[in-house]
Amino acid sequence: MTEVYRIHSPQSDNSAILRAAETLRRGGLVAFPTETVYGLGANALDAAAVSRIFAAKGRPTINPLIVHVARVEKARELASEWPEAAERLAERFWPGPLTLVLPKRRIVPEIVAAGAATVGLRIPAHPVARALLEAAEVPVAAPSANRSNEISPTTAEHVRKSLGDAVSVLLDGGPTPGGLESTVLDLSSDRPRLLRPGLIAPAEIEALIGPIDRAPTVARDSHQPQRSPGQLPRHYAPRAAMECRAIAGRARVEQLAHEGIRVGWLALGGDDRPIPGVTTIAMPTSSADYAAQLYSALHMLDDVGVERIIVDLPPDTDEWLAIRDRLWRGSVQ
Ligand code: TXA
Ligand code: MG
């Protein structure tokens, strides 16, 4: 049975935080909120504990995990190099939704790095995550707290439904504010490279450290070599087949509904009057609000049991990059 604790504030619910921290130190799995999505954590220095994450998620062992720490000094203890770019980015964006990939020290077990010579590091900003990391006193490896290839969880309920009793302790801190996974930036080779777009936009990074290589998204080119399994097509996907429409989403929805198909529609900024038999969700026109609501909208459509999801595609601008990336991945068959 999973122990579930509702955390209103880390101070008033300190005993639950201490319980979760102790569970981590003993090799158990703890799900916790971050400012992006819920994570499924284990002591990153304990290979046996980390292997339980892979088992619980059904995650391929070729996919490395992000290690979460409470402070910059702790991150530096896990990286064998700490370039100027890391220093600047950490100072500006940590705590926050940015993961830096750096050469790892030997202390980081192979299983965390999926056999690579690097480690992904981040300091999350969510108060519950920070309190947990402080109390645990160990670095915490944590992928998103969902079965592999499913949609990431933005509520404790999503975690419970996806992972069931595989989690020892679940800290319920309410819905996560950001709603999309962190930006992953590789600093381990000569030129910084964006491995996964996220809540921090490439332009914000470039303003600080100069030009970076922007990873092609699935939409632009699916034939590039994959540096990060999060870049694999067909990731972050709902159960229903999803279709992105740059134009005429409504007409497509009407056509499918007419054919008797149960349709869910993520409508954006146009005519979203209800269509009989269609589950319509009017999505926010601000990218930050859209990001915060996207996964819960997809979870909801899965729960309703629609057969097809039609998405009005947001504009092709930097601001919407991470959202478009997840929408395209979710729609790859
Ligand atoms: O916002 C987030 O990043 C959330 C929260 C829980 O922190 N975590 C998350 O973890 O999304 P996960 O495992 O679902 O995605 C981690 C991504 C994957 O695409 C993985 O391949 C990549 O980061 N990654 C991790 N370590 C890496 C490394 N050493 N080299 C290259 N890519 C790495
Ligand atoms: Mg994930």
mmCIF file of C-alpha atoms and ligand atoms in Angstrom:
data_model
loop_
_atom_site.group_PDB
_atom_site.id
_atom_site.type_symbol
_atom_site.label_atom_id
_atom_site.label_comp_id
_atom_site.label_asym_id
_atom_site.label_seq_id
_atom_site.Cartn_x
_atom_site.Cartn_y
_atom_site.Cartn_z
ATOM 1 C CA MET A 1 0.000 0.000 0.000
ATOM 2 C CA THR A 2 1.191 3.464 -0.869
ATOM 3 C CA GLU A 3 1.320 5.967 1.991
ATOM 4 C CA VAL A 4 -0.233 9.177 0.673
ATOM 5 C CA TYR A 5 0.326 12.501 2.428
ATOM 6 C CA ARG A 6 -1.364 15.750 1.449
ATOM 7 C CA ILE A 7 1.206 18.516 1.868
ATOM 8 C CA HIS A 8 -0.196 21.988 2.444
ATOM 9 C CA SER A 9 3.160 23.457 3.358
ATOM 10 C CA PRO A 10 6.484 21.715 3.982
ATOM 11 C CA GLN A 11 6.642 23.403 7.400
ATOM 12 C CA SER A 12 3.233 22.372 8.704
ATOM 13 C CA ASP A 13 3.522 18.891 7.200
ATOM 14 C CA ASN A 14 7.133 18.301 8.155
ATOM 15 C CA SER A 15 6.552 14.817 9.571
ATOM 16 C CA ALA A 16 5.406 13.566 6.128
ATOM 17 C CA ILE A 17 8.500 15.105 4.517
ATOM 18 C CA LEU A 18 10.719 13.366 7.093
ATOM 19 C CA ARG A 19 8.925 10.070 6.508
ATOM 20 C CA ALA A 20 9.479 10.399 2.735
ATOM 21 C CA ALA A 21 13.144 11.344 3.250
ATOM 22 C CA GLU A 22 13.691 8.295 5.431
ATOM 23 C CA THR A 23 12.017 6.101 2.798
ATOM 24 C CA LEU A 24 14.474 7.421 0.195
ATOM 25 C CA ARG A 25 17.480 6.772 2.437
ATOM 26 C CA ARG A 26 16.282 3.195 2.947
ATOM 27 C CA GLY A 27 16.087 2.532 -0.792
ATOM 28 C CA GLY A 28 12.336 3.070 -1.288
ATOM 29 C CA LEU A 29 10.456 4.979 -3.992
ATOM 30 C CA VAL A 30 8.884 8.373 -3.268
ATOM 31 C CA ALA A 31 6.685 10.316 -5.688
ATOM 32 C CA PHE A 32 6.757 14.075 -5.187
ATOM 33 C CA PRO A 33 5.656 17.268 -6.933
ATOM 34 C CA THR A 34 8.115 19.503 -8.749
ATOM 35 C CA GLU A 35 7.337 22.775 -10.512
ATOM 36 C CA THR A 36 7.171 20.825 -13.811
ATOM 37 C CA VAL A 37 5.523 17.409 -13.256
ATOM 38 C CA TYR A 38 5.510 14.787 -10.471
ATOM 39 C CA GLY A 39 8.751 12.812 -10.133
ATOM 40 C CA LEU A 40 9.337 9.221 -9.020
ATOM 41 C CA GLY A 41 12.409 9.439 -6.796
ATOM 42 C CA ALA A 42 15.024 7.057 -5.436
ATOM 43 C CA ASN A 43 18.424 7.576 -3.805
ATOM 44 C CA ALA A 44 20.606 8.265 -6.860
ATOM 45 C CA LEU A 45 23.694 6.766 -5.202
ATOM 46 C CA ASP A 46 21.962 3.433 -4.523
ATOM 47 C CA ALA A 47 21.902 1.361 -7.723
ATOM 48 C CA ALA A 48 19.418 -1.160 -6.304
ATOM 49 C CA ALA A 49 16.992 1.606 -5.366
ATOM 50 C CA VAL A 50 17.337 3.172 -8.817
ATOM 51 C CA SER A 51 16.635 -0.170 -10.478
ATOM 52 C CA ARG A 52 13.233 -0.123 -8.730
ATOM 53 C CA ILE A 53 12.374 3.051 -10.655
ATOM 54 C CA PHE A 54 12.992 1.300 -13.974
ATOM 55 C CA ALA A 55 10.898 -1.683 -12.851
ATOM 56 C CA ALA A 56 7.995 0.456 -11.605
ATOM 57 C CA LYS A 57 7.876 2.494 -14.821
ATOM 58 C CA GLY A 58 8.584 -0.318 -17.260
ATOM 59 C CA ARG A 59 11.305 2.027 -18.507
ATOM 60 C CA PRO A 60 13.992 0.831 -20.938
ATOM 61 C CA THR A 61 17.379 0.870 -19.223
ATOM 62 C CA ILE A 62 18.868 2.834 -22.133
ATOM 63 C CA ASN A 63 17.049 5.939 -20.867
ATOM 64 C CA PRO A 64 19.093 7.887 -18.269
ATOM 65 C CA LEU A 65 17.560 9.606 -15.225
ATOM 66 C CA ILE A 66 17.774 13.202 -14.040
ATOM 67 C CA VAL A 67 19.382 13.597 -10.621
ATOM 68 C CA HIS A 68 17.784 16.211 -8.361
ATOM 69 C CA VAL A 69 19.782 17.994 -5.675
ATOM 70 C CA ALA A 70 19.098 20.691 -3.089
ATOM 71 C CA ARG A 71 22.040 22.996 -3.796
ATOM 72 C CA VAL A 72 24.639 23.858 -6.415
ATOM 73 C CA GLU A 73 27.508 22.429 -4.300
ATOM 74 C CA LYS A 74 25.710 19.062 -4.374
ATOM 75 C CA ALA A 75 25.427 19.210 -8.163
ATOM 76 C CA ARG A 76 29.137 19.930 -8.426
ATOM 77 C CA GLU A 77 29.899 16.853 -6.325
ATOM 78 C CA LEU A 78 28.314 14.694 -9.029
ATOM 79 C CA ALA A 79 29.844 16.343 -12.120
ATOM 80 C CA SER A 80 33.508 15.852 -13.024
ATOM 81 C CA GLU A 81 33.592 19.157 -14.917
ATOM 82 C CA TRP A 82 31.803 22.386 -14.160
ATOM 83 C CA PRO A 83 32.202 24.755 -17.103
ATOM 84 C CA GLU A 84 31.561 28.482 -16.949
ATOM 85 C CA ALA A 85 28.279 27.948 -18.847
ATOM 86 C CA ALA A 86 27.032 25.630 -16.082
ATOM 87 C CA GLU A 87 27.921 28.196 -13.459
ATOM 88 C CA ARG A 88 26.033 30.964 -15.250
ATOM 89 C CA LEU A 89 22.976 28.877 -16.040
ATOM 90 C CA ALA A 90 22.783 27.468 -12.521
ATOM 91 C CA GLU A 91 23.020 30.925 -11.030
ATOM 92 C CA ARG A 92 20.266 32.265 -13.265
ATOM 93 C CA PHE A 93 17.835 29.334 -13.564
ATOM 94 C CA TRP A 94 18.262 27.152 -10.455
ATOM 95 C CA PRO A 95 16.166 26.331 -8.651
ATOM 96 C CA GLY A 96 14.021 25.860 -11.738
ATOM 97 C CA PRO A 97 13.021 23.757 -14.754
ATOM 98 C CA LEU A 98 16.446 23.382 -16.385
ATOM 99 C CA THR A 99 18.430 20.131 -16.500
ATOM 100 C CA LEU A 100 22.153 20.343 -17.273
ATOM 101 C CA VAL A 101 23.913 17.300 -18.722
ATOM 102 C CA LEU A 102 27.567 17.172 -17.635
ATOM 103 C CA PRO A 103 30.371 14.603 -17.477
ATOM 104 C CA LYS A 104 29.666 12.480 -14.407
ATOM 105 C CA ARG A 105 31.846 11.461 -11.523
ATOM 106 C CA ARG A 106 32.326 7.775 -10.753
ATOM 107 C CA ILE A 107 30.147 8.051 -7.650
ATOM 108 C CA VAL A 108 27.071 8.262 -9.937
ATOM 109 C CA PRO A 109 26.019 4.656 -10.634
ATOM 110 C CA GLU A 110 25.993 3.418 -14.231
ATOM 111 C CA ILE A 111 22.283 2.659 -14.093
ATOM 112 C CA VAL A 112 21.451 6.344 -13.485
ATOM 113 C CA ALA A 113 23.417 7.384 -16.559
ATOM 114 C CA ALA A 114 22.206 4.415 -18.630
ATOM 115 C CA GLY A 115 25.838 3.549 -19.243
ATOM 116 C CA ALA A 116 26.787 7.001 -20.572
ATOM 117 C CA ALA A 117 29.618 9.128 -19.192
ATOM 118 C CA THR A 118 27.282 11.972 -18.295
ATOM 119 C CA VAL A 119 24.676 12.875 -15.701
ATOM 120 C CA GLY A 120 21.621 15.157 -15.961
ATOM 121 C CA LEU A 121 21.332 17.485 -12.959
ATOM 122 C CA ARG A 122 18.723 19.892 -11.711
ATOM 123 C CA ILE A 123 17.574 21.765 -8.609
ATOM 124 C CA PRO A 124 13.777 21.833 -8.654
ATOM 125 C CA ALA A 125 11.963 24.943 -7.433
ATOM 126 C CA HIS A 126 8.848 23.387 -5.895
ATOM 127 C CA PRO A 127 8.837 23.914 -2.096
ATOM 128 C CA VAL A 128 7.874 20.273 -1.420
ATOM 129 C CA ALA A 129 10.667 18.963 -3.674
ATOM 130 C CA ARG A 130 13.183 21.302 -2.044
ATOM 131 C CA ALA A 131 12.153 20.326 1.473
ATOM 132 C CA LEU A 132 12.354 16.635 0.547
ATOM 133 C CA LEU A 133 15.834 16.994 -0.990
ATOM 134 C CA GLU A 134 17.109 18.930 2.029
ATOM 135 C CA ALA A 135 15.735 16.324 4.425
ATOM 136 C CA ALA A 136 16.880 13.314 2.369
ATOM 137 C CA GLU A 137 20.487 14.533 2.263
ATOM 138 C CA VAL A 138 21.066 12.258 -0.735
ATOM 139 C CA PRO A 139 20.765 13.153 -4.439
ATOM 140 C CA VAL A 140 17.472 11.890 -5.854
ATOM 141 C CA ALA A 141 17.155 10.291 -9.295
ATOM 142 C CA ALA A 142 13.648 11.012 -10.551
ATOM 143 C CA PRO A 143 11.966 10.553 -13.906
ATOM 144 C CA SER A 144 8.367 11.623 -14.348
ATOM 145 C CA ALA A 145 6.122 9.477 -12.122
ATOM 146 C CA ASN A 146 4.238 7.604 -14.847
ATOM 147 C CA ARG A 147 4.518 4.278 -16.664
ATOM 148 C CA SER A 148 6.965 4.629 -19.548
ATOM 149 C CA ASN A 149 5.491 6.292 -22.669
ATOM 150 C CA GLU A 150 2.360 7.495 -20.895
ATOM 151 C CA ILE A 151 1.534 11.144 -20.294
ATOM 152 C CA SER A 152 3.468 12.735 -17.429
ATOM 153 C CA PRO A 153 1.524 13.283 -14.185
ATOM 154 C CA THR A 154 0.594 16.780 -13.061
ATOM 155 C CA THR A 155 -1.495 15.643 -10.073
ATOM 156 C CA ALA A 156 -1.064 13.024 -7.336
ATOM 157 C CA GLU A 157 -4.143 11.278 -8.717
ATOM 158 C CA HIS A 158 -2.405 10.837 -12.102
ATOM 159 C CA VAL A 159 0.536 9.221 -10.264
ATOM 160 C CA ARG A 160 -1.714 6.882 -8.324
ATOM 161 C CA LYS A 161 -3.578 5.795 -11.435
ATOM 162 C CA SER A 162 -0.421 5.158 -13.443
ATOM 163 C CA LEU A 163 1.860 3.554 -10.851
ATOM 164 C CA GLY A 164 -0.506 2.150 -8.210
ATOM 165 C CA ASP A 165 1.232 0.502 -5.286
ATOM 166 C CA ALA A 166 4.700 0.580 -6.842
ATOM 167 C CA VAL A 167 5.290 3.827 -4.917
ATOM 168 C CA SER A 168 6.052 3.604 -1.172
ATOM 169 C CA VAL A 169 5.272 7.227 -0.330
ATOM 170 C CA LEU A 170 3.307 9.738 -2.418
ATOM 171 C CA LEU A 171 3.530 13.398 -1.428
ATOM 172 C CA ASP A 172 0.442 15.157 -2.771
ATOM 173 C CA GLY A 173 1.271 18.828 -3.203
ATOM 174 C CA GLY A 174 -1.666 19.594 -5.496
ATOM 175 C CA PRO A 175 -1.384 20.235 -9.253
ATOM 176 C CA THR A 176 2.111 21.089 -10.497
ATOM 177 C CA PRO A 177 2.271 24.696 -11.725
ATOM 178 C CA GLY A 178 4.476 24.340 -14.834
ATOM 179 C CA GLY A 179 2.903 21.281 -16.407
ATOM 180 C CA LEU A 180 5.705 20.376 -18.879
ATOM 181 C CA GLU A 181 9.026 18.649 -18.194
ATOM 182 C CA SER A 182 12.253 20.611 -17.747
ATOM 183 C CA THR A 183 14.431 21.888 -20.573
ATOM 184 C CA VAL A 184 17.372 19.470 -21.010
ATOM 185 C CA LEU A 185 20.653 21.062 -22.130
ATOM 186 C CA ASP A 186 23.793 19.052 -22.890
ATOM 187 C CA LEU A 187 26.960 20.833 -21.744
ATOM 188 C CA SER A 188 29.188 17.762 -21.982
ATOM 189 C CA SER A 189 30.604 18.445 -25.434
ATOM 190 C CA ASP A 190 32.090 21.457 -27.213
ATOM 191 C CA ARG A 191 28.886 23.145 -28.160
ATOM 192 C CA PRO A 192 25.864 23.299 -25.845
ATOM 193 C CA ARG A 193 22.964 21.354 -27.276
ATOM 194 C CA LEU A 194 19.262 21.399 -26.517
ATOM 195 C CA LEU A 195 18.145 17.792 -25.970
ATOM 196 C CA ARG A 196 14.574 18.522 -24.920
ATOM 197 C CA PRO A 197 12.705 21.824 -25.135
ATOM 198 C CA GLY A 198 10.912 22.749 -21.921
ATOM 199 C CA LEU A 199 9.686 25.593 -19.802
ATOM 200 C CA ILE A 200 12.883 27.595 -20.244
ATOM 201 C CA ALA A 201 13.118 28.816 -23.836
ATOM 202 C CA PRO A 202 16.300 28.473 -25.939
ATOM 203 C CA ALA A 203 16.507 32.256 -26.342
ATOM 204 C CA GLU A 204 16.722 32.708 -22.558
ATOM 205 C CA ILE A 205 19.643 30.272 -22.478
ATOM 206 C CA GLU A 206 21.361 31.866 -25.478
ATOM 207 C CA ALA A 207 21.079 35.307 -23.910
ATOM 208 C CA LEU A 208 23.347 33.997 -21.167
ATOM 209 C CA ILE A 209 25.828 31.637 -22.855
ATOM 210 C CA GLY A 210 25.617 32.381 -26.597
ATOM 211 C CA PRO A 211 24.367 30.173 -29.443
ATOM 212 C CA ILE A 212 23.318 26.586 -28.721
ATOM 213 C CA ASP A 213 22.487 23.728 -31.065
ATOM 214 C CA ARG A 214 18.756 23.337 -31.081
ATOM 215 C CA ALA A 215 17.733 19.709 -31.308
ATOM 216 C CA PRO A 216 15.417 19.034 -34.191
ATOM 217 C CA THR A 217 11.929 18.272 -32.990
ATOM 218 C CA VAL A 218 10.028 15.318 -34.392
ATOM 219 C CA ALA A 219 8.023 17.791 -36.401
ATOM 220 C CA ARG A 220 11.075 19.086 -38.179
ATOM 221 C CA ASP A 221 13.082 15.946 -38.702
ATOM 222 C CA SER A 222 12.570 12.484 -37.287
ATOM 223 C CA HIS A 223 15.655 10.987 -38.925
ATOM 224 C CA GLN A 224 18.320 12.621 -36.780
ATOM 225 C CA PRO A 225 20.269 10.395 -34.397
ATOM 226 C CA GLN A 226 18.672 10.424 -30.925
ATOM 227 C CA ARG A 227 20.900 11.803 -28.190
ATOM 228 C CA SER A 228 18.274 11.511 -25.505
ATOM 229 C CA PRO A 229 15.521 8.897 -25.398
ATOM 230 C CA GLY A 230 13.124 11.696 -24.433
ATOM 231 C CA GLN A 231 13.661 12.676 -28.053
ATOM 232 C CA LEU A 232 12.256 9.421 -29.309
ATOM 233 C CA PRO A 233 9.170 9.854 -31.409
ATOM 234 C CA ARG A 234 6.011 8.447 -29.817
ATOM 235 C CA HIS A 235 6.614 9.653 -26.299
ATOM 236 C CA TYR A 236 4.371 11.568 -23.937
ATOM 237 C CA ALA A 237 1.380 10.007 -25.674
ATOM 238 C CA PRO A 238 -2.267 9.595 -24.714
ATOM 239 C CA ARG A 239 -3.979 6.261 -25.395
ATOM 240 C CA ALA A 240 -6.252 7.669 -28.095
ATOM 241 C CA ALA A 241 -4.681 8.425 -31.484
ATOM 242 C CA MET A 242 -3.909 12.124 -31.567
ATOM 243 C CA GLU A 243 -3.880 14.341 -34.643
ATOM 244 C CA CYS A 244 -2.503 17.902 -34.814
ATOM 245 C CA ARG A 245 -4.147 20.355 -37.212
ATOM 246 C CA ALA A 246 -2.528 23.642 -38.183
ATOM 247 C CA ILE A 247 -5.813 24.763 -39.733
ATOM 248 C CA ALA A 248 -9.456 23.714 -39.839
ATOM 249 C CA GLY A 249 -9.452 21.677 -36.632
ATOM 250 C CA ARG A 250 -13.172 22.215 -36.168
ATOM 251 C CA ALA A 251 -14.036 20.885 -39.633
ATOM 252 C CA ARG A 252 -11.975 17.736 -38.958
ATOM 253 C CA VAL A 253 -13.687 17.217 -35.594
ATOM 254 C CA GLU A 254 -17.123 17.587 -37.202
ATOM 255 C CA GLN A 255 -16.209 15.130 -39.940
ATOM 256 C CA LEU A 256 -15.015 12.456 -37.472
ATOM 257 C CA ALA A 257 -18.021 12.978 -35.187
ATOM 258 C CA HIS A 258 -20.246 12.571 -38.231
ATOM 259 C CA GLU A 259 -18.558 9.206 -38.901
ATOM 260 C CA GLY A 260 -19.564 8.122 -35.389
ATOM 261 C CA ILE A 261 -16.073 8.317 -33.881
ATOM 262 C CA ARG A 262 -15.825 9.501 -30.247
ATOM 263 C CA VAL A 263 -13.669 12.602 -30.481
ATOM 264 C CA GLY A 264 -11.862 14.813 -27.977
ATOM 265 C CA TRP A 265 -10.897 18.267 -29.181
ATOM 266 C CA LEU A 266 -8.257 20.601 -27.756
ATOM 267 C CA ALA A 267 -9.596 23.801 -29.272
ATOM 268 C CA LEU A 268 -7.463 26.926 -29.393
ATOM 269 C CA GLY A 269 -8.549 30.484 -29.767
ATOM 270 C CA GLY A 270 -11.229 30.026 -32.411
ATOM 271 C CA ASP A 271 -14.793 28.882 -32.611
ATOM 272 C CA ASP A 272 -15.136 26.340 -29.791
ATOM 273 C CA ARG A 273 -18.933 26.096 -29.643
ATOM 274 C CA PRO A 274 -19.841 22.557 -28.495
ATOM 275 C CA ILE A 275 -20.369 19.874 -31.122
ATOM 276 C CA PRO A 276 -22.763 17.062 -30.096
ATOM 277 C CA GLY A 277 -20.918 13.901 -29.041
ATOM 278 C CA VAL A 278 -17.543 15.681 -28.908
ATOM 279 C CA THR A 279 -15.609 16.371 -25.698
ATOM 280 C CA THR A 280 -14.319 19.867 -26.288
ATOM 281 C CA ILE A 281 -11.671 21.513 -24.126
ATOM 282 C CA ALA A 282 -11.067 25.198 -24.810
ATOM 283 C CA MET A 283 -7.325 25.565 -24.246
ATOM 284 C CA PRO A 284 -5.764 28.811 -22.938
ATOM 285 C CA THR A 285 -4.202 31.155 -25.487
ATOM 286 C CA SER A 286 -1.253 31.985 -23.217
ATOM 287 C CA SER A 287 1.532 29.404 -23.640
ATOM 288 C CA ALA A 288 2.269 29.222 -19.898
ATOM 289 C CA ASP A 289 -1.369 28.476 -19.064
ATOM 290 C CA TYR A 290 -1.602 26.040 -21.974
ATOM 291 C CA ALA A 291 1.490 24.169 -20.702
ATOM 292 C CA ALA A 292 0.047 24.000 -17.192
ATOM 293 C CA GLN A 293 -3.180 22.426 -18.474
ATOM 294 C CA LEU A 294 -2.083 20.258 -21.413
ATOM 295 C CA TYR A 295 -1.360 16.981 -19.620
ATOM 296 C CA SER A 296 -4.398 17.142 -17.373
ATOM 297 C CA ALA A 297 -6.535 17.754 -20.481
ATOM 298 C CA LEU A 298 -5.020 14.658 -22.148
ATOM 299 C CA HIS A 299 -5.446 12.574 -18.981
ATOM 300 C CA MET A 300 -9.078 13.681 -18.880
ATOM 301 C CA LEU A 301 -9.695 12.677 -22.513
ATOM 302 C CA ASP A 302 -8.114 9.278 -21.838
ATOM 303 C CA ASP A 303 -10.400 8.859 -18.811
ATOM 304 C CA VAL A 304 -13.475 9.776 -20.851
ATOM 305 C CA GLY A 305 -12.395 7.114 -23.342
ATOM 306 C CA VAL A 306 -12.361 9.091 -26.587
ATOM 307 C CA GLU A 307 -11.052 7.231 -29.636
ATOM 308 C CA ARG A 308 -9.417 10.181 -31.339
ATOM 309 C CA ILE A 309 -7.959 13.486 -30.167
ATOM 310 C CA ILE A 310 -7.810 16.479 -32.491
ATOM 311 C CA VAL A 311 -5.520 19.328 -31.478
ATOM 312 C CA ASP A 312 -5.560 22.846 -32.879
ATOM 313 C CA LEU A 313 -1.813 23.364 -33.277
ATOM 314 C CA PRO A 314 -0.427 26.519 -31.593
ATOM 315 C CA PRO A 315 1.789 28.901 -33.614
ATOM 316 C CA ASP A 316 5.319 27.930 -34.664
ATOM 317 C CA THR A 317 7.111 30.366 -32.367
ATOM 318 C CA ASP A 318 9.729 29.906 -29.624
ATOM 319 C CA GLU A 319 7.158 30.500 -26.944
ATOM 320 C CA TRP A 320 5.216 27.410 -28.039
ATOM 321 C CA LEU A 321 8.259 25.241 -28.893
ATOM 322 C CA ALA A 322 8.028 22.802 -25.956
ATOM 323 C CA ILE A 323 4.258 22.477 -26.284
ATOM 324 C CA ARG A 324 4.454 21.766 -30.023
ATOM 325 C CA ASP A 325 7.246 19.268 -29.332
ATOM 326 C CA ARG A 326 5.059 17.307 -26.881
ATOM 327 C CA LEU A 327 2.024 17.515 -29.169
ATOM 328 C CA TRP A 328 3.988 16.138 -32.108
ATOM 329 C CA ARG A 329 5.487 13.335 -30.043
ATOM 330 C CA GLY A 330 2.092 12.442 -28.683
ATOM 331 C CA SER A 331 0.730 12.205 -32.207
ATOM 332 C CA VAL A 332 3.438 9.991 -33.700
ATOM 333 C CA GLN A 333 1.915 6.580 -34.349
HETATM 334 O O1 TXA B 1 10.836 18.183 -15.353
HETATM 335 C C1 TXA B 1 11.478 17.133 -15.392
HETATM 336 O O2 TXA B 1 12.557 17.033 -15.986
HETATM 337 C C2 TXA B 1 10.878 15.917 -14.649
HETATM 338 C C3 TXA B 1 10.907 16.227 -13.157
HETATM 339 C C4 TXA B 1 10.459 15.046 -12.336
HETATM 340 O O3 TXA B 1 12.177 16.664 -12.782
HETATM 341 N N1 TXA B 1 11.633 14.744 -14.944
HETATM 342 C C5 TXA B 1 11.585 14.136 -16.162
HETATM 343 O O4 TXA B 1 12.331 12.983 -16.215
HETATM 344 O O5 TXA B 1 10.925 14.567 -17.088
HETATM 345 P P1 TXA B 1 12.223 11.943 -17.422
HETATM 346 O O6 TXA B 1 13.083 10.789 -17.025
HETATM 347 O O7 TXA B 1 10.807 11.678 -17.687
HETATM 348 O O8 TXA B 1 12.926 12.684 -18.592
HETATM 349 C C6 TXA B 1 14.328 12.924 -18.491
HETATM 350 C C7 TXA B 1 14.895 13.274 -19.827
HETATM 351 C C8 TXA B 1 14.875 12.080 -20.749
HETATM 352 O O9 TXA B 1 14.609 12.554 -22.043
HETATM 353 C C9 TXA B 1 16.313 11.590 -20.619
HETATM 354 O O10 TXA B 1 16.712 10.875 -21.751
HETATM 355 C C10 TXA B 1 17.069 12.877 -20.471
HETATM 356 O O11 TXA B 1 16.243 13.688 -19.659
HETATM 357 N N2 TXA B 1 18.359 12.672 -19.786
HETATM 358 C C11 TXA B 1 18.563 12.400 -18.473
HETATM 359 N N3 TXA B 1 19.869 12.210 -18.211
HETATM 360 C C12 TXA B 1 20.515 12.369 -19.380
HETATM 361 C C13 TXA B 1 21.880 12.263 -19.797
HETATM 362 N N4 TXA B 1 22.860 11.965 -18.936
HETATM 363 N N5 TXA B 1 22.160 12.469 -21.103
HETATM 364 C C14 TXA B 1 21.183 12.764 -21.987
HETATM 365 N N6 TXA B 1 19.877 12.863 -21.675
HETATM 366 C C15 TXA B 1 19.547 12.666 -20.388
HETATM 367 MG MG MG B 2 9.034 11.050 -18.600
#
